mmCIF file with all atom_site columns, C-alpha atoms in Angstrom:
data_model
loop_
_atom_site.group_PDB
_atom_site.id
_atom_site.type_symbol
_atom_site.label_atom_id
_atom_site.label_alt_id
_atom_site.label_comp_id
_atom_site.label_asym_id
_atom_site.label_entity_id
_atom_site.label_seq_id
_atom_site.pdbx_PDB_ins_code
_atom_site.Cartn_x
_atom_site.Cartn_y
_atom_site.Cartn_z
_atom_site.occupancy
_atom_site.B_iso_or_equiv
_atom_site.pdbx_formal_charge
_atom_site.auth_seq_id
_atom_site.auth_comp_id
_atom_site.auth_asym_id
_atom_site.auth_atom_id
_atom_site.pdbx_PDB_model_num
ATOM 1   C CA . ASP A 1 1   ? -26.127 -34.908 -4.882  1.00 0.00 ? 627 ASP A CA 1
ATOM 2   C CA . ARG A 1 2   ? -22.902 -36.575 -6.026  1.00 0.00 ? 628 ARG A CA 1
ATOM 3   C CA . ASP A 1 3   ? -21.242 -36.486 -9.426  1.00 0.00 ? 629 ASP A CA 1
ATOM 4   C CA . ILE A 1 4   ? -19.699 -39.867 -10.303 1.00 0.00 ? 630 ILE A CA 1
ATOM 5   C CA . ASP A 1 5   ? -17.128 -40.342 -13.085 1.00 0.00 ? 631 ASP A CA 1
ATOM 6   C CA . ILE A 1 6   ? -18.591 -42.962 -15.434 1.00 0.00 ? 632 ILE A CA 1
ATOM 7   C CA . ASN A 1 7   ? -15.136 -44.412 -16.304 1.00 0.00 ? 633 ASN A CA 1
ATOM 8   C CA . THR A 1 8   ? -13.642 -44.782 -12.825 1.00 0.00 ? 634 THR A CA 1
ATOM 9   C CA . GLY A 1 9   ? -16.760 -45.061 -10.671 1.00 0.00 ? 635 GLY A CA 1
ATOM 10  C CA . LYS A 1 10  ? -15.234 -42.505 -8.291  1.00 0.00 ? 636 LYS A CA 1
ATOM 11  C CA . GLU A 1 11  ? -16.760 -39.240 -7.215  1.00 0.00 ? 637 GLU A CA 1
ATOM 12  C CA . LYS A 1 12  ? -15.589 -36.301 -9.348  1.00 0.00 ? 638 LYS A CA 1
ATOM 13  C CA . SER A 1 13  ? -13.881 -33.521 -7.465  1.00 0.00 ? 639 SER A CA 1
ATOM 14  C CA . LYS A 1 14  ? -15.526 -30.145 -7.718  1.00 0.00 ? 640 LYS A CA 1
ATOM 15  C CA . THR A 1 15  ? -13.638 -27.426 -9.570  1.00 0.00 ? 641 THR A CA 1
ATOM 16  C CA . LYS A 1 16  ? -13.817 -23.671 -9.126  1.00 0.00 ? 642 LYS A CA 1
ATOM 17  C CA . SER A 1 17  ? -16.086 -23.440 -12.174 1.00 0.00 ? 643 SER A CA 1
ATOM 18  C CA . ASP A 1 18  ? -18.567 -25.763 -10.409 1.00 0.00 ? 644 ASP A CA 1
ATOM 19  C CA . ALA A 1 19  ? -18.930 -23.273 -7.564  1.00 0.00 ? 645 ALA A CA 1
ATOM 20  C CA . PRO A 1 20  ? -22.388 -21.721 -7.432  1.00 0.00 ? 646 PRO A CA 1
ATOM 21  C CA . LYS A 1 21  ? -22.543 -18.459 -9.343  1.00 0.00 ? 647 LYS A CA 1
ATOM 22  C CA . LYS A 1 22  ? -23.397 -15.327 -7.407  1.00 0.00 ? 648 LYS A CA 1
ATOM 23  C CA . ASN A 1 23  ? -25.506 -12.553 -8.837  1.00 0.00 ? 649 ASN A CA 1
ATOM 24  C CA . TYR A 1 24  ? -24.309 -9.150  -7.731  1.00 0.00 ? 650 TYR A CA 1
ATOM 25  C CA . ASN A 1 25  ? -26.758 -7.246  -9.994  1.00 0.00 ? 651 ASN A CA 1
ATOM 26  C CA . LYS A 1 26  ? -29.070 -6.427  -7.088  1.00 0.00 ? 652 LYS A CA 1
ATOM 27  C CA . TYR A 1 27  ? -26.258 -4.461  -5.419  1.00 0.00 ? 653 TYR A CA 1
ATOM 28  C CA . ASN A 1 28  ? -24.451 -1.223  -6.189  1.00 0.00 ? 654 ASN A CA 1
ATOM 29  C CA . THR A 1 29  ? -20.943 -2.585  -6.661  1.00 0.00 ? 655 THR A CA 1
ATOM 30  C CA . ILE A 1 30  ? -17.396 -1.463  -7.094  1.00 0.00 ? 656 ILE A CA 1
ATOM 31  C CA . GLY A 1 31  ? -15.493 -4.100  -9.021  1.00 0.00 ? 657 GLY A CA 1
ATOM 32  C CA . SER A 1 32  ? -11.843 -4.458  -9.920  1.00 0.00 ? 658 SER A CA 1
ATOM 33  C CA . ASP A 1 33  ? -9.921  -6.504  -12.476 1.00 0.00 ? 659 ASP A CA 1
ATOM 34  C CA . GLU A 1 34  ? -6.584  -6.443  -14.285 1.00 0.00 ? 660 GLU A CA 1
ATOM 35  C CA . VAL A 1 35  ? -5.124  -7.190  -17.707 1.00 0.00 ? 661 VAL A CA 1
ATOM 36  C CA . GLY A 1 36  ? -1.597  -7.745  -18.938 1.00 0.00 ? 662 GLY A CA 1
ATOM 37  C CA . THR A 1 37  ? -0.059  -9.736  -16.119 1.00 0.00 ? 663 THR A CA 1
ATOM 38  C CA . GLY A 1 38  ? 0.640   -12.690 -18.404 1.00 0.00 ? 664 GLY A CA 1
ATOM 39  C CA . ASP A 1 39  ? 2.080   -10.557 -21.188 1.00 0.00 ? 665 ASP A CA 1
ATOM 40  C CA . TYR A 1 40  ? 5.812   -10.180 -21.543 1.00 0.00 ? 666 TYR A CA 1
ATOM 41  C CA . PHE A 1 41  ? 5.885   -6.958  -23.555 1.00 0.00 ? 667 PHE A CA 1
ATOM 42  C CA . GLY A 1 42  ? 2.752   -5.069  -22.523 1.00 0.00 ? 668 GLY A CA 1
ATOM 43  C CA . PRO A 1 43  ? 1.886   -2.980  -19.500 1.00 0.00 ? 669 PRO A CA 1
ATOM 44  C CA . ILE A 1 44  ? -0.162  -4.084  -16.513 1.00 0.00 ? 670 ILE A CA 1
ATOM 45  C CA . VAL A 1 45  ? -3.524  -2.314  -16.393 1.00 0.00 ? 671 VAL A CA 1
ATOM 46  C CA . VAL A 1 46  ? -5.781  -2.440  -13.333 1.00 0.00 ? 672 VAL A CA 1
ATOM 47  C CA . CYS A 1 47  ? -9.215  -0.854  -13.316 1.00 0.00 ? 673 CYS A CA 1
ATOM 48  C CA . ALA A 1 48  ? -12.047 -0.451  -10.808 1.00 0.00 ? 674 ALA A CA 1
ATOM 49  C CA . THR A 1 49  ? -15.554 0.641   -11.771 1.00 0.00 ? 675 THR A CA 1
ATOM 50  C CA . PHE A 1 50  ? -18.708 1.624   -9.924  1.00 0.00 ? 676 PHE A CA 1
ATOM 51  C CA . VAL A 1 51  ? -21.953 0.137   -11.262 1.00 0.00 ? 677 VAL A CA 1
ATOM 52  C CA . SER A 1 52  ? -25.237 1.139   -9.663  1.00 0.00 ? 678 SER A CA 1
ATOM 53  C CA . THR A 1 53  ? -28.327 -1.050  -9.917  1.00 0.00 ? 679 THR A CA 1
ATOM 54  C CA . GLU A 1 54  ? -29.815 1.671   -12.146 1.00 0.00 ? 680 GLU A CA 1
ATOM 55  C CA . ASN A 1 55  ? -27.205 0.862   -14.824 1.00 0.00 ? 681 ASN A CA 1
ATOM 56  C CA . VAL A 1 56  ? -27.604 -2.928  -14.826 1.00 0.00 ? 682 VAL A CA 1
ATOM 57  C CA . GLU A 1 57  ? -30.180 -3.100  -17.635 1.00 0.00 ? 683 GLU A CA 1
ATOM 58  C CA . TYR A 1 58  ? -28.265 -0.542  -19.727 1.00 0.00 ? 684 TYR A CA 1
ATOM 59  C CA . LEU A 1 59  ? -25.057 -2.561  -19.397 1.00 0.00 ? 685 LEU A CA 1
ATOM 60  C CA . HIS A 1 60  ? -26.831 -5.820  -20.250 1.00 0.00 ? 686 HIS A CA 1
ATOM 61  C CA . ASP A 1 61  ? -28.178 -4.114  -23.385 1.00 0.00 ? 687 ASP A CA 1
ATOM 62  C CA . LEU A 1 62  ? -24.577 -3.251  -24.333 1.00 0.00 ? 688 LEU A CA 1
ATOM 63  C CA . LYS A 1 63  ? -23.667 -6.961  -23.947 1.00 0.00 ? 689 LYS A CA 1
ATOM 64  C CA . VAL A 1 64  ? -21.183 -6.225  -21.164 1.00 0.00 ? 690 VAL A CA 1
ATOM 65  C CA . THR A 1 65  ? -21.501 -9.815  -20.001 1.00 0.00 ? 691 THR A CA 1
ATOM 66  C CA . ASP A 1 66  ? -19.857 -11.037 -23.228 1.00 0.00 ? 692 ASP A CA 1
ATOM 67  C CA . SER A 1 67  ? -16.641 -9.107  -23.854 1.00 0.00 ? 693 SER A CA 1
ATOM 68  C CA . LYS A 1 68  ? -16.086 -10.924 -27.170 1.00 0.00 ? 694 LYS A CA 1
ATOM 69  C CA . LYS A 1 69  ? -19.233 -9.332  -28.639 1.00 0.00 ? 695 LYS A CA 1
ATOM 70  C CA . ILE A 1 70  ? -18.516 -5.825  -27.428 1.00 0.00 ? 696 ILE A CA 1
ATOM 71  C CA . THR A 1 71  ? -17.384 -3.169  -29.890 1.00 0.00 ? 697 THR A CA 1
ATOM 72  C CA . ASP A 1 72  ? -15.148 -0.136  -29.345 1.00 0.00 ? 698 ASP A CA 1
ATOM 73  C CA . ASP A 1 73  ? -18.219 2.114   -29.610 1.00 0.00 ? 699 ASP A CA 1
ATOM 74  C CA . TYR A 1 74  ? -19.902 0.202   -26.779 1.00 0.00 ? 700 TYR A CA 1
ATOM 75  C CA . ILE A 1 75  ? -16.719 0.338   -24.711 1.00 0.00 ? 701 ILE A CA 1
ATOM 76  C CA . LYS A 1 76  ? -16.595 4.119   -25.134 1.00 0.00 ? 702 LYS A CA 1
ATOM 77  C CA . GLN A 1 77  ? -20.260 4.312   -24.036 1.00 0.00 ? 703 GLN A CA 1
ATOM 78  C CA . ILE A 1 78  ? -19.419 2.254   -20.949 1.00 0.00 ? 704 ILE A CA 1
ATOM 79  C CA . MET A 1 79  ? -16.459 4.518   -20.171 1.00 0.00 ? 705 MET A CA 1
ATOM 80  C CA . GLU A 1 80  ? -18.735 7.577   -20.433 1.00 0.00 ? 706 GLU A CA 1
ATOM 81  C CA . LYS A 1 81  ? -21.518 6.057   -18.324 1.00 0.00 ? 707 LYS A CA 1
ATOM 82  C CA . VAL A 1 82  ? -19.637 4.099   -15.663 1.00 0.00 ? 708 VAL A CA 1
ATOM 83  C CA . PRO A 1 83  ? -17.280 5.844   -13.221 1.00 0.00 ? 709 PRO A CA 1
ATOM 84  C CA . TYR A 1 84  ? -13.884 4.178   -13.224 1.00 0.00 ? 710 TYR A CA 1
ATOM 85  C CA . SER A 1 85  ? -10.322 4.483   -12.011 1.00 0.00 ? 711 SER A CA 1
ATOM 86  C CA . ALA A 1 86  ? -7.504  2.866   -13.965 1.00 0.00 ? 712 ALA A CA 1
ATOM 87  C CA . PHE A 1 87  ? -3.777  2.585   -13.478 1.00 0.00 ? 713 PHE A CA 1
ATOM 88  C CA . VAL A 1 88  ? -1.166  1.591   -16.055 1.00 0.00 ? 714 VAL A CA 1
ATOM 89  C CA . LEU A 1 89  ? 2.153   0.134   -14.879 1.00 0.00 ? 715 LEU A CA 1
ATOM 90  C CA . THR A 1 90  ? 4.519   0.421   -17.848 1.00 0.00 ? 716 THR A CA 1
ATOM 91  C CA . ASN A 1 91  ? 7.221   -2.097  -18.695 1.00 0.00 ? 717 ASN A CA 1
ATOM 92  C CA . LYS A 1 92  ? 9.877   0.403   -17.656 1.00 0.00 ? 718 LYS A CA 1
ATOM 93  C CA . GLU A 1 93  ? 8.217   0.934   -14.245 1.00 0.00 ? 719 GLU A CA 1
ATOM 94  C CA . TYR A 1 94  ? 7.794   -2.823  -13.846 1.00 0.00 ? 720 TYR A CA 1
ATOM 95  C CA . ASN A 1 95  ? 11.464  -3.452  -14.699 1.00 0.00 ? 721 ASN A CA 1
ATOM 96  C CA . ASN A 1 96  ? 12.556  -0.848  -12.130 1.00 0.00 ? 722 ASN A CA 1
ATOM 97  C CA . LEU A 1 97  ? 10.868  -2.753  -9.281  1.00 0.00 ? 723 LEU A CA 1
ATOM 98  C CA . ASN A 1 98  ? 12.942  -4.837  -6.889  1.00 0.00 ? 724 ASN A CA 1
ATOM 99  C CA . HIS A 1 99  ? 11.845  -8.318  -7.950  1.00 0.00 ? 725 HIS A CA 1
ATOM 100 C CA . GLU A 1 100 ? 13.471  -9.931  -4.906  1.00 0.00 ? 726 GLU A CA 1
ATOM 101 C CA . THR A 1 101 ? 10.786  -8.353  -2.694  1.00 0.00 ? 727 THR A CA 1
ATOM 102 C CA . VAL A 1 102 ? 7.960   -7.868  -5.216  1.00 0.00 ? 728 VAL A CA 1
ATOM 103 C CA . ASN A 1 103 ? 6.162   -10.614 -7.132  1.00 0.00 ? 729 ASN A CA 1
ATOM 104 C CA . MET A 1 104 ? 3.316   -10.316 -9.648  1.00 0.00 ? 730 MET A CA 1
ATOM 105 C CA . ASN A 1 105 ? 0.563   -10.987 -7.072  1.00 0.00 ? 731 ASN A CA 1
ATOM 106 C CA . LYS A 1 106 ? 1.974   -8.303  -4.783  1.00 0.00 ? 732 LYS A CA 1
ATOM 107 C CA . ILE A 1 107 ? 2.025   -5.838  -7.688  1.00 0.00 ? 733 ILE A CA 1
ATOM 108 C CA . LYS A 1 108 ? -1.576  -6.712  -8.540  1.00 0.00 ? 734 LYS A CA 1
ATOM 109 C CA . ALA A 1 109 ? -2.702  -6.369  -4.900  1.00 0.00 ? 735 ALA A CA 1
ATOM 110 C CA . ILE A 1 110 ? -1.069  -2.939  -4.594  1.00 0.00 ? 736 ILE A CA 1
ATOM 111 C CA . LEU A 1 111 ? -2.586  -1.734  -7.876  1.00 0.00 ? 737 LEU A CA 1
ATOM 112 C CA . HIS A 1 112 ? -6.064  -3.084  -7.048  1.00 0.00 ? 738 HIS A CA 1
ATOM 113 C CA . ASN A 1 113 ? -5.871  -1.279  -3.703  1.00 0.00 ? 739 ASN A CA 1
ATOM 114 C CA . LYS A 1 114 ? -4.794  1.926   -5.479  1.00 0.00 ? 740 LYS A CA 1
ATOM 115 C CA . VAL A 1 115 ? -7.707  2.010   -7.980  1.00 0.00 ? 741 VAL A CA 1
ATOM 116 C CA . LEU A 1 116 ? -10.219 0.982   -5.294  1.00 0.00 ? 742 LEU A CA 1
ATOM 117 C CA . LEU A 1 117 ? -9.047  3.824   -3.034  1.00 0.00 ? 743 LEU A CA 1
ATOM 118 C CA . ASN A 1 118 ? -9.373  6.260   -5.957  1.00 0.00 ? 744 ASN A CA 1
ATOM 119 C CA . LEU A 1 119 ? -13.001 5.261   -6.518  1.00 0.00 ? 745 LEU A CA 1
ATOM 120 C CA . LEU A 1 120 ? -13.858 5.218   -2.812  1.00 0.00 ? 746 LEU A CA 1
ATOM 121 C CA . GLU A 1 121 ? -12.627 8.806   -2.472  1.00 0.00 ? 747 GLU A CA 1
ATOM 122 C CA . LYS A 1 122 ? -15.468 9.832   -4.804  1.00 0.00 ? 748 LYS A CA 1
ATOM 123 C CA . GLN A 1 123 ? -17.956 8.377   -2.284  1.00 0.00 ? 749 GLN A CA 1
ATOM 124 C CA . TYR A 1 124 ? -20.202 6.372   -4.608  1.00 0.00 ? 750 TYR A CA 1
ATOM 125 C CA . PRO A 1 125 ? -23.059 4.677   -2.705  1.00 0.00 ? 751 PRO A CA 1
ATOM 126 C CA . TYR A 1 126 ? -21.796 1.101   -3.026  1.00 0.00 ? 752 TYR A CA 1
ATOM 127 C CA . ASP A 1 127 ? -23.058 -2.012  -1.233  1.00 0.00 ? 753 ASP A CA 1
ATOM 128 C CA . LYS A 1 128 ? -20.199 -4.384  -2.087  1.00 0.00 ? 754 LYS A CA 1
ATOM 129 C CA . ILE A 1 129 ? -16.645 -4.297  -3.402  1.00 0.00 ? 755 ILE A CA 1
ATOM 130 C CA . VAL A 1 130 ? -15.836 -7.304  -5.591  1.00 0.00 ? 756 VAL A CA 1
ATOM 131 C CA . VAL A 1 131 ? -12.358 -8.220  -6.810  1.00 0.00 ? 757 VAL A CA 1
ATOM 132 C CA . ASP A 1 132 ? -11.662 -10.946 -9.347  1.00 0.00 ? 758 ASP A CA 1
ATOM 133 C CA . GLN A 1 133 ? -9.759  -13.351 -7.091  1.00 0.00 ? 759 GLN A CA 1
ATOM 134 C CA . PHE A 1 134 ? -6.178  -14.021 -8.182  1.00 0.00 ? 760 PHE A CA 1
ATOM 135 C CA . THR A 1 135 ? -4.802  -15.060 -4.782  1.00 0.00 ? 761 THR A CA 1
ATOM 136 C CA . PRO A 1 136 ? -6.360  -16.125 -1.444  1.00 0.00 ? 762 PRO A CA 1
ATOM 137 C CA . PRO A 1 137 ? -7.577  -13.131 0.654   1.00 0.00 ? 763 PRO A CA 1
ATOM 138 C CA . ARG A 1 138 ? -4.983  -13.856 3.365   1.00 0.00 ? 764 ARG A CA 1
ATOM 139 C CA . ASN A 1 139 ? -2.183  -13.521 0.781   1.00 0.00 ? 765 ASN A CA 1
ATOM 140 C CA . TYR A 1 140 ? -3.780  -10.423 -0.776  1.00 0.00 ? 766 TYR A CA 1
ATOM 141 C CA . PHE A 1 141 ? -3.806  -8.571  2.540   1.00 0.00 ? 767 PHE A CA 1
ATOM 142 C CA . GLY A 1 142 ? -0.333  -9.898  3.353   1.00 0.00 ? 768 GLY A CA 1
ATOM 143 C CA . TYR A 1 143 ? 0.955   -8.172  0.204   1.00 0.00 ? 769 TYR A CA 1
ATOM 144 C CA . LEU A 1 144 ? -0.533  -4.905  1.503   1.00 0.00 ? 770 LEU A CA 1
ATOM 145 C CA . ILE A 1 145 ? 0.978   -5.151  4.996   1.00 0.00 ? 771 ILE A CA 1
ATOM 146 C CA . ASP A 1 146 ? 3.272   -2.121  4.426   1.00 0.00 ? 772 ASP A CA 1
ATOM 147 C CA . ILE A 1 147 ? 0.603   -0.014  2.676   1.00 0.00 ? 773 ILE A CA 1
ATOM 148 C CA . PRO A 1 148 ? -0.754  2.603   5.119   1.00 0.00 ? 774 PRO A CA 1
ATOM 149 C CA . LYS A 1 149 ? -4.194  3.039   3.534   1.00 0.00 ? 775 LYS A CA 1
ATOM 150 C CA . LYS A 1 150 ? -5.977  -0.079  2.350   1.00 0.00 ? 776 LYS A CA 1
ATOM 151 C CA . VAL A 1 151 ? -9.443  -1.215  1.321   1.00 0.00 ? 777 VAL A CA 1
ATOM 152 C CA . THR A 1 152 ? -10.412 -4.226  3.431   1.00 0.00 ? 778 THR A CA 1
ATOM 153 C CA . ASN A 1 153 ? -14.156 -4.793  2.947   1.00 0.00 ? 779 ASN A CA 1
ATOM 154 C CA . ILE A 1 154 ? -13.675 -6.840  -0.246  1.00 0.00 ? 780 ILE A CA 1
ATOM 155 C CA . THR A 1 155 ? -15.541 -9.867  -1.562  1.00 0.00 ? 781 THR A CA 1
ATOM 156 C CA . PHE A 1 156 ? -13.030 -11.979 -3.504  1.00 0.00 ? 782 PHE A CA 1
ATOM 157 C CA . THR A 1 157 ? -14.758 -13.991 -6.222  1.00 0.00 ? 783 THR A CA 1
ATOM 158 C CA . PRO A 1 158 ? -13.177 -16.368 -8.764  1.00 0.00 ? 784 PRO A CA 1
ATOM 159 C CA . ARG A 1 159 ? -14.334 -15.597 -12.317 1.00 0.00 ? 785 ARG A CA 1
ATOM 160 C CA . ALA A 1 160 ? -16.004 -12.474 -10.959 1.00 0.00 ? 786 ALA A CA 1
ATOM 161 C CA . GLU A 1 161 ? -16.470 -10.873 -14.379 1.00 0.00 ? 787 GLU A CA 1
ATOM 162 C CA . GLU A 1 162 ? -19.118 -13.537 -15.107 1.00 0.00 ? 788 GLU A CA 1
ATOM 163 C CA . GLN A 1 163 ? -21.062 -12.668 -11.950 1.00 0.00 ? 789 GLN A CA 1
ATOM 164 C CA . CYS A 1 164 ? -20.558 -8.967  -11.301 1.00 0.00 ? 790 CYS A CA 1
ATOM 165 C CA . LEU A 1 165 ? -21.101 -6.207  -13.865 1.00 0.00 ? 791 LEU A CA 1
ATOM 166 C CA . SER A 1 166 ? -18.662 -3.806  -12.201 1.00 0.00 ? 792 SER A CA 1
ATOM 167 C CA . VAL A 1 167 ? -15.904 -6.415  -12.534 1.00 0.00 ? 793 VAL A CA 1
ATOM 168 C CA . ALA A 1 168 ? -16.962 -7.127  -16.133 1.00 0.00 ? 794 ALA A CA 1
ATOM 169 C CA . CYS A 1 169 ? -16.783 -3.391  -16.903 1.00 0.00 ? 795 CYS A CA 1
ATOM 170 C CA . ALA A 1 170 ? -13.402 -3.148  -15.167 1.00 0.00 ? 796 ALA A CA 1
ATOM 171 C CA . SER A 1 171 ? -12.149 -6.062  -17.256 1.00 0.00 ? 797 SER A CA 1
ATOM 172 C CA . ILE A 1 172 ? -13.403 -4.515  -20.506 1.00 0.00 ? 798 ILE A CA 1
ATOM 173 C CA . ILE A 1 173 ? -11.983 -1.061  -19.750 1.00 0.00 ? 799 ILE A CA 1
ATOM 174 C CA . SER A 1 174 ? -8.652  -2.579  -18.628 1.00 0.00 ? 800 SER A CA 1
ATOM 175 C CA . ARG A 1 175 ? -8.401  -4.530  -21.856 1.00 0.00 ? 801 ARG A CA 1
ATOM 176 C CA . TYR A 1 176 ? -9.291  -1.466  -23.934 1.00 0.00 ? 802 TYR A CA 1
ATOM 177 C CA . ILE A 1 177 ? -6.604  0.638   -22.199 1.00 0.00 ? 803 ILE A CA 1
ATOM 178 C CA . PHE A 1 178 ? -4.114  -2.240  -22.478 1.00 0.00 ? 804 PHE A CA 1
ATOM 179 C CA . LEU A 1 179 ? -4.663  -2.535  -26.242 1.00 0.00 ? 805 LEU A CA 1
ATOM 180 C CA . ARG A 1 180 ? -4.336  1.261   -26.651 1.00 0.00 ? 806 ARG A CA 1
ATOM 181 C CA . GLU A 1 181 ? -1.033  1.142   -24.731 1.00 0.00 ? 807 GLU A CA 1
ATOM 182 C CA . MET A 1 182 ? 0.193   -1.773  -26.856 1.00 0.00 ? 808 MET A CA 1
ATOM 183 C CA . TYR A 1 183 ? -0.684  0.181   -29.995 1.00 0.00 ? 809 TYR A CA 1
ATOM 184 C CA . LYS A 1 184 ? 1.278   3.207   -28.695 1.00 0.00 ? 810 LYS A CA 1
ATOM 185 C CA . MET A 1 185 ? 4.265   0.946   -27.975 1.00 0.00 ? 811 MET A CA 1
ATOM 186 C CA . SER A 1 186 ? 4.163   -0.545  -31.474 1.00 0.00 ? 812 SER A CA 1
ATOM 187 C CA . GLU A 1 187 ? 4.010   2.952   -32.987 1.00 0.00 ? 813 GLU A CA 1
ATOM 188 C CA . GLU A 1 188 ? 7.135   3.935   -31.043 1.00 0.00 ? 814 GLU A CA 1
#
């Protein structure tokens, strides 16, 4: 099955969004996502959550799959129901890093590894670990080369929050924490 551009007559190249969607809802998953890496003034927040198959219907009822429709009350319910680990890297901490040896993807890889390790220590019965892909797996693990303890059994998935509820929850909780941190900063 080929997709031909009507104007040029040439075959259209497939984009990442054309990739077949996976459905992770039949698995107990740990998912990880981050917020704030494109912001100049805010912190970087990385979160990992554990979602069991038992919670899939509950989370769908809360509209977790559409973060634009989710209210603060629903987010608080998610945070009470879904185990999570989050880490906030403040602007001050970020500015203190040696930026000759550390780039944003390395920071994200280290923080994803950190929150994943925190959740794994609690020994939830997961089937898969899914990370919203921000760099090729080879690069991700290259960034962790000097880290003694690392999570390696990861499924990297572009646009994972659309396909995996644990990543969607991680994204929502990260954003919630990020906005709370931004509010604190504006108060100061």
